[in-house]
JSON list of C-alpha atoms in Angstrom, two decimals:
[
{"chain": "A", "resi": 2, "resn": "UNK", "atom": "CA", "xyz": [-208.98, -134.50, 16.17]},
{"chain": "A", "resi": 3, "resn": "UNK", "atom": "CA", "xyz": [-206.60, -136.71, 17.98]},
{"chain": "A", "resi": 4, "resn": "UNK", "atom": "CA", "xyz": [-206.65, -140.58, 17.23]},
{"chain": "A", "resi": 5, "resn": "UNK", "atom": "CA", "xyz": [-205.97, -142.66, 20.79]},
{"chain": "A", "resi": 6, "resn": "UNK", "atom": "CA", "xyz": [-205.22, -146.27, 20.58]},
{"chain": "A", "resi": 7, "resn": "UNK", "atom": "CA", "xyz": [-204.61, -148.88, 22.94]},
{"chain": "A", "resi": 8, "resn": "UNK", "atom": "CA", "xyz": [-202.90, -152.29, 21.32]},
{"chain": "A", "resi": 9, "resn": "UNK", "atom": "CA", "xyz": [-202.76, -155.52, 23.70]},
{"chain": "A", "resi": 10, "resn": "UNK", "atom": "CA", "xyz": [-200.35, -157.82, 23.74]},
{"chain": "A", "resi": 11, "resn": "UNK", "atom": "CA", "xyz": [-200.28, -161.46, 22.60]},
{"chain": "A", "resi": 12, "resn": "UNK", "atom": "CA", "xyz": [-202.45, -163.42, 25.30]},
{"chain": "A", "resi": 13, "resn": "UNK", "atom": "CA", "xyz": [-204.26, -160.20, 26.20]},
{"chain": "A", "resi": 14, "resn": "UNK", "atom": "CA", "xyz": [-207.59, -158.17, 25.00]},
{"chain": "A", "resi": 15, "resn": "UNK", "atom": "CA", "xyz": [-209.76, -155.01, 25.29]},
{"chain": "A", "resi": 16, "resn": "UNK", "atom": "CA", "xyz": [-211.06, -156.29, 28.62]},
{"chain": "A", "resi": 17, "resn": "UNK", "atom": "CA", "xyz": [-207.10, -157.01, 30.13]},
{"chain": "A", "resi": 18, "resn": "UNK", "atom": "CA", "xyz": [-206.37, -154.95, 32.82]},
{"chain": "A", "resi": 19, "resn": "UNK", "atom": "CA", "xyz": [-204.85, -152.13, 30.67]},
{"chain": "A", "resi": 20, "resn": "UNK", "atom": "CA", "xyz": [-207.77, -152.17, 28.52]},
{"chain": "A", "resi": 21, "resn": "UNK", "atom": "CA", "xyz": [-210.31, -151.81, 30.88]},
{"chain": "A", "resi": 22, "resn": "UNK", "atom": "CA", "xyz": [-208.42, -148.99, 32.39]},
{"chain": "A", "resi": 23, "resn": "UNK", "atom": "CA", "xyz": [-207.89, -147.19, 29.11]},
{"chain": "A", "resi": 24, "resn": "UNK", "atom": "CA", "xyz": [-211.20, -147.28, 28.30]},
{"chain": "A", "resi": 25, "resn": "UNK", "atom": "CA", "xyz": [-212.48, -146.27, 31.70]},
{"chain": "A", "resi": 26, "resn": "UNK", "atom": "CA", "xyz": [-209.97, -143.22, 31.90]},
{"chain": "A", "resi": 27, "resn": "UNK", "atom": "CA", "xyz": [-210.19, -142.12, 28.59]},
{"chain": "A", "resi": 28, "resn": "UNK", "atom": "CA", "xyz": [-213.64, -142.70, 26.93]},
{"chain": "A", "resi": 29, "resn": "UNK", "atom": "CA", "xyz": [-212.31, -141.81, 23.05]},
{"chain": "A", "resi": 30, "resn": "UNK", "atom": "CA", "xyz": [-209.94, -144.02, 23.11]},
{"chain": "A", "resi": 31, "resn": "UNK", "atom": "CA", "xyz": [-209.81, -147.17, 20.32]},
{"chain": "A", "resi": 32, "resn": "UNK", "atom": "CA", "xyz": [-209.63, -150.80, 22.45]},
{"chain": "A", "resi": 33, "resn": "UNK", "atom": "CA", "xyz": [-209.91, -153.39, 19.93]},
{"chain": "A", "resi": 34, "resn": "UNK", "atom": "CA", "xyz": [-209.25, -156.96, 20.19]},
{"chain": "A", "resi": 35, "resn": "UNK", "atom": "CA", "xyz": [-206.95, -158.93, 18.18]},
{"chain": "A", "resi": 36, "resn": "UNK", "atom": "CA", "xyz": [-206.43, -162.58, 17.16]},
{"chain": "A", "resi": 37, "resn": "UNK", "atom": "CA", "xyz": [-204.57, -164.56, 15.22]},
{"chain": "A", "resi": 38, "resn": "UNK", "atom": "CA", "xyz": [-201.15, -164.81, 13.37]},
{"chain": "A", "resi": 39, "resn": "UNK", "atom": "CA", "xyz": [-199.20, -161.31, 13.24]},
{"chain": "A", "resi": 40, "resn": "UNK", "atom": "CA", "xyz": [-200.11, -160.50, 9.84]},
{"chain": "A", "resi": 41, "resn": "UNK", "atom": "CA", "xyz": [-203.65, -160.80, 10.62]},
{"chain": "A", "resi": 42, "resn": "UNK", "atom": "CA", "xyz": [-203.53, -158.27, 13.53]},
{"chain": "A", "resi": 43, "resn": "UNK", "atom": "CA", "xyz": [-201.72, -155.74, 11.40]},
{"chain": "A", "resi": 44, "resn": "UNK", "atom": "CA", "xyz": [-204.54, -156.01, 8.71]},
{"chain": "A", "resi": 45, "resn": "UNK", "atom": "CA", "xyz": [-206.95, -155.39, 11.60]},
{"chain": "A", "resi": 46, "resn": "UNK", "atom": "CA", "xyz": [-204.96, -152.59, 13.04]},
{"chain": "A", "resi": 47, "resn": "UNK", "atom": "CA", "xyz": [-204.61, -150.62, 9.33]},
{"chain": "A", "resi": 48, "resn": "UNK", "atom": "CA", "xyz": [-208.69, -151.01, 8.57]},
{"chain": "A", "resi": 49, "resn": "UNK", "atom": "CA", "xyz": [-208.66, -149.72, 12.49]},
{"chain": "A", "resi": 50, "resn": "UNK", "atom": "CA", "xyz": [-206.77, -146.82, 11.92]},
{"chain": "A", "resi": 51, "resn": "UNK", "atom": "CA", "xyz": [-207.63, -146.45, 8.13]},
{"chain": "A", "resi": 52, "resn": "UNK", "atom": "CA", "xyz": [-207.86, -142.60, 7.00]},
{"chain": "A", "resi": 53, "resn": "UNK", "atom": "CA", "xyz": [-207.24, -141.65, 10.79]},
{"chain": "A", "resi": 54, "resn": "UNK", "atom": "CA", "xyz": [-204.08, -139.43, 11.54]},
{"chain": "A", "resi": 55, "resn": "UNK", "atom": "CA", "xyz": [-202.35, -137.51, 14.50]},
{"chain": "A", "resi": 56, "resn": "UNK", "atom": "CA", "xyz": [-202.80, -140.74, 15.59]},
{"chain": "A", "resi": 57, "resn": "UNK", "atom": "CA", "xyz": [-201.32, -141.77, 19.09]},
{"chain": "A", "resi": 58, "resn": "UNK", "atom": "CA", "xyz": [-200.49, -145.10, 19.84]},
{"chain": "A", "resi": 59, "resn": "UNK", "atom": "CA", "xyz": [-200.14, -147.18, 23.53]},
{"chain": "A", "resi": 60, "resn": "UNK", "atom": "CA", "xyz": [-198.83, -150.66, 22.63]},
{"chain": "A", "resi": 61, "resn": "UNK", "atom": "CA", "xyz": [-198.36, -153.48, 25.35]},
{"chain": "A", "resi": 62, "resn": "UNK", "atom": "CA", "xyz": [-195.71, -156.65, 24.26]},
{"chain": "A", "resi": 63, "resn": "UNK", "atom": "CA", "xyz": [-196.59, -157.43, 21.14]},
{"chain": "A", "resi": 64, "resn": "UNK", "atom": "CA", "xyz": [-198.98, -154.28, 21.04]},
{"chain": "A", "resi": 65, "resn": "UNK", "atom": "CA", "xyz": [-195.95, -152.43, 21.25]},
{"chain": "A", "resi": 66, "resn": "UNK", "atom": "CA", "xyz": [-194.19, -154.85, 18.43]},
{"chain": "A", "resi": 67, "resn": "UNK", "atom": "CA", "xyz": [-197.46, -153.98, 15.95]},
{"chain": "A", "resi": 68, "resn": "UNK", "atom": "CA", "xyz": [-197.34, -150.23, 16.91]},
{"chain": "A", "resi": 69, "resn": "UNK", "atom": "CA", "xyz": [-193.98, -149.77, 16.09]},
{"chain": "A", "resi": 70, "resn": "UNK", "atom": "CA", "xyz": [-194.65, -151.48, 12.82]},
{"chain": "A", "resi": 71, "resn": "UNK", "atom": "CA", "xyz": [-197.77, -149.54, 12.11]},
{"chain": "A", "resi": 72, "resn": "UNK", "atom": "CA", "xyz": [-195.39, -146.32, 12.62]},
{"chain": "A", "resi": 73, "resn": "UNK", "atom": "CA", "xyz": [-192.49, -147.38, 10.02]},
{"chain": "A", "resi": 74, "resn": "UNK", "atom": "CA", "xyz": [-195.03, -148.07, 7.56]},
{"chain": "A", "resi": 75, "resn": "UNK", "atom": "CA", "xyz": [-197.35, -144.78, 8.35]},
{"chain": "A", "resi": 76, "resn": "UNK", "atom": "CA", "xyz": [-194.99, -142.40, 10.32]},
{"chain": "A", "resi": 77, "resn": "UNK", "atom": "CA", "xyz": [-196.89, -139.36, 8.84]},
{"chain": "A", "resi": 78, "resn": "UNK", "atom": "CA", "xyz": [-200.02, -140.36, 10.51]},
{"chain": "A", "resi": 79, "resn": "UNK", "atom": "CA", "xyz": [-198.58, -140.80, 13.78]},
{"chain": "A", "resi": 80, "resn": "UNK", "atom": "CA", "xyz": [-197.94, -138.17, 16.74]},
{"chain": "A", "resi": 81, "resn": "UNK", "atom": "CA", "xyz": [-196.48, -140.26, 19.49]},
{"chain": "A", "resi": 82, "resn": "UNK", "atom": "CA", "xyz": [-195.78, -143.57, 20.53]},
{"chain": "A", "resi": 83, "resn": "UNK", "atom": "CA", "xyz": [-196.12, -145.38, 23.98]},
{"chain": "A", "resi": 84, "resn": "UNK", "atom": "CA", "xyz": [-194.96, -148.17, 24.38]},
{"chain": "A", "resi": 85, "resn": "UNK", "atom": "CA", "xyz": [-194.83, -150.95, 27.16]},
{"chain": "A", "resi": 86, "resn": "UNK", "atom": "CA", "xyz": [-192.37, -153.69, 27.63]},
{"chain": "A", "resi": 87, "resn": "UNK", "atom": "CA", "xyz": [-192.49, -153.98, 23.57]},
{"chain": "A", "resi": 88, "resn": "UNK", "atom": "CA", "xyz": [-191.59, -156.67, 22.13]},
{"chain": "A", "resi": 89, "resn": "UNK", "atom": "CA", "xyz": [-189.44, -155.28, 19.39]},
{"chain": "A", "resi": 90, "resn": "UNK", "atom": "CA", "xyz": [-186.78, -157.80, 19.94]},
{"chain": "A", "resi": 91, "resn": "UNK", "atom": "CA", "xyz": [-188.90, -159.76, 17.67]},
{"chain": "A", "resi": 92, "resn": "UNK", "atom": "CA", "xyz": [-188.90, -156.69, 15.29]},
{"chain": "A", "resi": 93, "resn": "UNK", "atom": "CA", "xyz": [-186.49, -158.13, 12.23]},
{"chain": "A", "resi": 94, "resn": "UNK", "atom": "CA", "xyz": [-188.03, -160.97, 11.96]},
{"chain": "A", "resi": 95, "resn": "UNK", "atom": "CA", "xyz": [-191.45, -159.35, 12.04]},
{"chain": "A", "resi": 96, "resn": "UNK", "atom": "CA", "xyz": [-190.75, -157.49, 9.25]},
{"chain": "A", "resi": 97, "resn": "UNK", "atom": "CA", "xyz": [-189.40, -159.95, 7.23]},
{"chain": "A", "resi": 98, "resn": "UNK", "atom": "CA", "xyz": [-192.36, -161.90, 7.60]},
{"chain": "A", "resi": 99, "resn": "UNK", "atom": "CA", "xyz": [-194.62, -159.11, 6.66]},
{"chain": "A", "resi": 100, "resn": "UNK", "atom": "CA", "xyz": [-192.07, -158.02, 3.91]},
{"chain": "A", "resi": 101, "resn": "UNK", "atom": "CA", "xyz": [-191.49, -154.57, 5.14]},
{"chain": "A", "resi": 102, "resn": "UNK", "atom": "CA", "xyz": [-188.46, -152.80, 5.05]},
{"chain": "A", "resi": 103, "resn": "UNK", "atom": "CA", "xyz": [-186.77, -151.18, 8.55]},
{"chain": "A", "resi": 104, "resn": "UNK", "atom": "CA", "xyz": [-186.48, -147.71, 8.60]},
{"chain": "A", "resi": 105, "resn": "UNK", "atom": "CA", "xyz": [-185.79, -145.15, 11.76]},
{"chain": "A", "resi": 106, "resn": "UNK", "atom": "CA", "xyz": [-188.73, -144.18, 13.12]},
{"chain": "A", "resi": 107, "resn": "UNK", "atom": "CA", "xyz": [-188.69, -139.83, 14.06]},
{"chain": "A", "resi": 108, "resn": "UNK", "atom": "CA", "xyz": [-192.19, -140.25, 16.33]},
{"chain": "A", "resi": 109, "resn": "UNK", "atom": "CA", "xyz": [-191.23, -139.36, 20.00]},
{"chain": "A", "resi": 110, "resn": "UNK", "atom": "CA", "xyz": [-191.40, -142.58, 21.38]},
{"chain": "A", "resi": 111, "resn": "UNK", "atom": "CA", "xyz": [-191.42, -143.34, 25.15]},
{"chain": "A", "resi": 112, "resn": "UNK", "atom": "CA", "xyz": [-190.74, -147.05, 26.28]},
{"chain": "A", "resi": 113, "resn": "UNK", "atom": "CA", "xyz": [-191.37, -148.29, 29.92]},
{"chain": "A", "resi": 114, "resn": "UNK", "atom": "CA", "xyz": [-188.98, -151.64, 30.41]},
{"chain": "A", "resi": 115, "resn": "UNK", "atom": "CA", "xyz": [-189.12, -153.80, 33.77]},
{"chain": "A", "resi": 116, "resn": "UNK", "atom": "CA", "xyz": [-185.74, -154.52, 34.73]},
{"chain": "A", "resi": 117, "resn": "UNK", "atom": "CA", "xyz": [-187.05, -157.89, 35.96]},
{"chain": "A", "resi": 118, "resn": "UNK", "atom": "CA", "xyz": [-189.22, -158.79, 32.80]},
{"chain": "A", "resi": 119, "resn": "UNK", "atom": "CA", "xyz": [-188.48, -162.42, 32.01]},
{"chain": "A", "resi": 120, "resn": "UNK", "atom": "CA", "xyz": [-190.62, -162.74, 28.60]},
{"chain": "A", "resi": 121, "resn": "UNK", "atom": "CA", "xyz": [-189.01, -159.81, 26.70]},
{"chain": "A", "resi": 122, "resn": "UNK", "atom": "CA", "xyz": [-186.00, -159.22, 28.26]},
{"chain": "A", "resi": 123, "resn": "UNK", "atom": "CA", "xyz": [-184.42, -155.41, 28.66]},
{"chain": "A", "resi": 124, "resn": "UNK", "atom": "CA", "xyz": [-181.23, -156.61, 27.26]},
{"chain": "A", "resi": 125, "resn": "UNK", "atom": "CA", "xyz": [-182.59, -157.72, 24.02]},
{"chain": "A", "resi": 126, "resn": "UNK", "atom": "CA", "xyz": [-185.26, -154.84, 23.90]},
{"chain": "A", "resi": 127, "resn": "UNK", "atom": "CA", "xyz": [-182.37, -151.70, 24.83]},
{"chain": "A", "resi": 128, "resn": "UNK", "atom": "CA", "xyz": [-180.77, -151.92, 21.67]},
{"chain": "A", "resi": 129, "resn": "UNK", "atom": "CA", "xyz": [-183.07, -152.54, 18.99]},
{"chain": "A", "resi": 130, "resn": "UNK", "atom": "CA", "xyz": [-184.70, -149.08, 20.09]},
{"chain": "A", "resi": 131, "resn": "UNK", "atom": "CA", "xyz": [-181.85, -147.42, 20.15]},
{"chain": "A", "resi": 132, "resn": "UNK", "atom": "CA", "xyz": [-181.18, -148.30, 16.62]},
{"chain": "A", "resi": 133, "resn": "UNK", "atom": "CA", "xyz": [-184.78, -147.46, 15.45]},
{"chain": "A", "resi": 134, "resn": "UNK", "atom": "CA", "xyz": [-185.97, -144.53, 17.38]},
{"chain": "A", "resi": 135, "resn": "UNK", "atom": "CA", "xyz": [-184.38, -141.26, 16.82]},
{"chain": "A", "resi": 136, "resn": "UNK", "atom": "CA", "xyz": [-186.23, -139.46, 19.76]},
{"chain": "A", "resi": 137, "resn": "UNK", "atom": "CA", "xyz": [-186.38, -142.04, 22.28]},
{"chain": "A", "resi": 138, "resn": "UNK", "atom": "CA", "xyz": [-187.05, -141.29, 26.24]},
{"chain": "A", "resi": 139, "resn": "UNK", "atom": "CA", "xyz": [-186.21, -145.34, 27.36]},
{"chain": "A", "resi": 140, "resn": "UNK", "atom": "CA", "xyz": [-187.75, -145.64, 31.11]},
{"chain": "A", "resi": 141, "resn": "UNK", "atom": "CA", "xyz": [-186.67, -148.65, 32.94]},
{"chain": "A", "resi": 142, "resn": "UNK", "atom": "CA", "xyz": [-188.33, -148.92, 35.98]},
{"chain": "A", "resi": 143, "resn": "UNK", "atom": "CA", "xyz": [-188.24, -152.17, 38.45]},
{"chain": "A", "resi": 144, "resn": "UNK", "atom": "CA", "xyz": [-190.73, -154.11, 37.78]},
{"chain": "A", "resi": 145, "resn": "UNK", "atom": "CA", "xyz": [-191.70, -157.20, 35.64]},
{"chain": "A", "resi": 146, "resn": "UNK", "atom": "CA", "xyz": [-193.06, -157.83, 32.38]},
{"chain": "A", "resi": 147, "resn": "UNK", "atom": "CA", "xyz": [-196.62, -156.92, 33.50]},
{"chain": "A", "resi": 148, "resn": "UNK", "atom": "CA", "xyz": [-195.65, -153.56, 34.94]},
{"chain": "A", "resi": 149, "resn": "UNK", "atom": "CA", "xyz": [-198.26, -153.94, 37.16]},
{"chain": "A", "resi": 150, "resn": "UNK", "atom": "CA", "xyz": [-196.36, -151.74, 39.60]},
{"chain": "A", "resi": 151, "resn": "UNK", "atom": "CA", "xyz": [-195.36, -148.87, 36.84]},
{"chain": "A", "resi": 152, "resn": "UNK", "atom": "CA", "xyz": [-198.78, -148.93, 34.70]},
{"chain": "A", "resi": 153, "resn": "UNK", "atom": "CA", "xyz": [-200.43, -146.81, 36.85]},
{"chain": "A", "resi": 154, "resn": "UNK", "atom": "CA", "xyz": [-198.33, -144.38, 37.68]},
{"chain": "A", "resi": 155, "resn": "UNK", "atom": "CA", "xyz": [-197.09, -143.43, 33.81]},
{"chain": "A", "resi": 156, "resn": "UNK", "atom": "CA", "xyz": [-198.40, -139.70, 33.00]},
{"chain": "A", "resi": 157, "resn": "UNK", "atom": "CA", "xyz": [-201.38, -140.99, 31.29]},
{"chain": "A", "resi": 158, "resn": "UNK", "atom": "CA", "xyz": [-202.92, -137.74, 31.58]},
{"chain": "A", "resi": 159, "resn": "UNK", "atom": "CA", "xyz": [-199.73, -135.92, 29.66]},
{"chain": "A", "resi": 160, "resn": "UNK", "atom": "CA", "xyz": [-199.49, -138.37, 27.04]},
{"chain": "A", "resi": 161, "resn": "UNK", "atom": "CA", "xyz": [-203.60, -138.73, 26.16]},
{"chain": "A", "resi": 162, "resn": "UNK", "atom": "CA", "xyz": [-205.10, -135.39, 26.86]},
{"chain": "A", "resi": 163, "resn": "UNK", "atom": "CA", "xyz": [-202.67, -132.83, 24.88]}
]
């Protein structure tokens, strides 16, 4: 049995816009809410996702910053990775805070990047993942950070229902 997740971002929650779709569309999927400093989310997401594998992860912003995480530090529980307008340019210093080491990450990743996102800009999200991910589809699509013009129209159906 698949594991589905959905991880907000930052000023987000389960009942965002994403969310609320996710859990609409897809009734097994995981929509939990998180608060707090970074390393307080992770702890949430690992007791989330404890002794759960083939586990498939949708991250938003800084969802897509704690999936991405999640994945170098359990890469053999994870199947796929989703991720929206991620905010991995924060990744190094992430890690360092959390005391984690970087490492490639082998999970074939898709990222969907506005071209006009102002709070986690392309240019400083483009190369971290091509440094990290070694099977890496990297969508950008015109929109903003919100992708409120891309969201619904990503294969939702391909990605969640395999």
């Amino acid at each position: 049995m698949k594991t589905k997740i959905f991880i907000h971002g930052l000023e987000s929650s389960s009942q965002g816009v994403k969310g609320k779709f996710f859990k609409q569309k897809f009734p097994d999927i995981i929509v939990p809410d998180f608060v707090g400093s970074l390393k307080q989310r992770m702890e949430k997401l690992k007791s989330v996702l404890d002794k759960k594998d083939r586990i498939i992860i949708v991250g938003s912003s800084y969802g897509g910053l704690m999936g991405t995480i999640f994945t170098m530090e359990y890469e053999d529980r994870v199947e796929k990775l989703i991720l929206l307008a991620p905010a991995i340019n924060y990744l190094s210093m992430a890690l360092k805070e959390l005391g984690i080491e970087e490492k490639k990450i082998q999970v074939p990743t898709w990222i969907y990047h506005g071209k006009r996102d102002e709070v986690i800009p392309l240019k400083e999200v483009k190369p971290v993942a091509e440094k990290i991910f070694t099977d890496l589809s990297f969508n950008i699509v015109d929109d903003d950070h919100y992708l409120h013009d891309t969201f619904f129209n990503i294969p939702w159906n391909s990605f969640l229902n395999e």
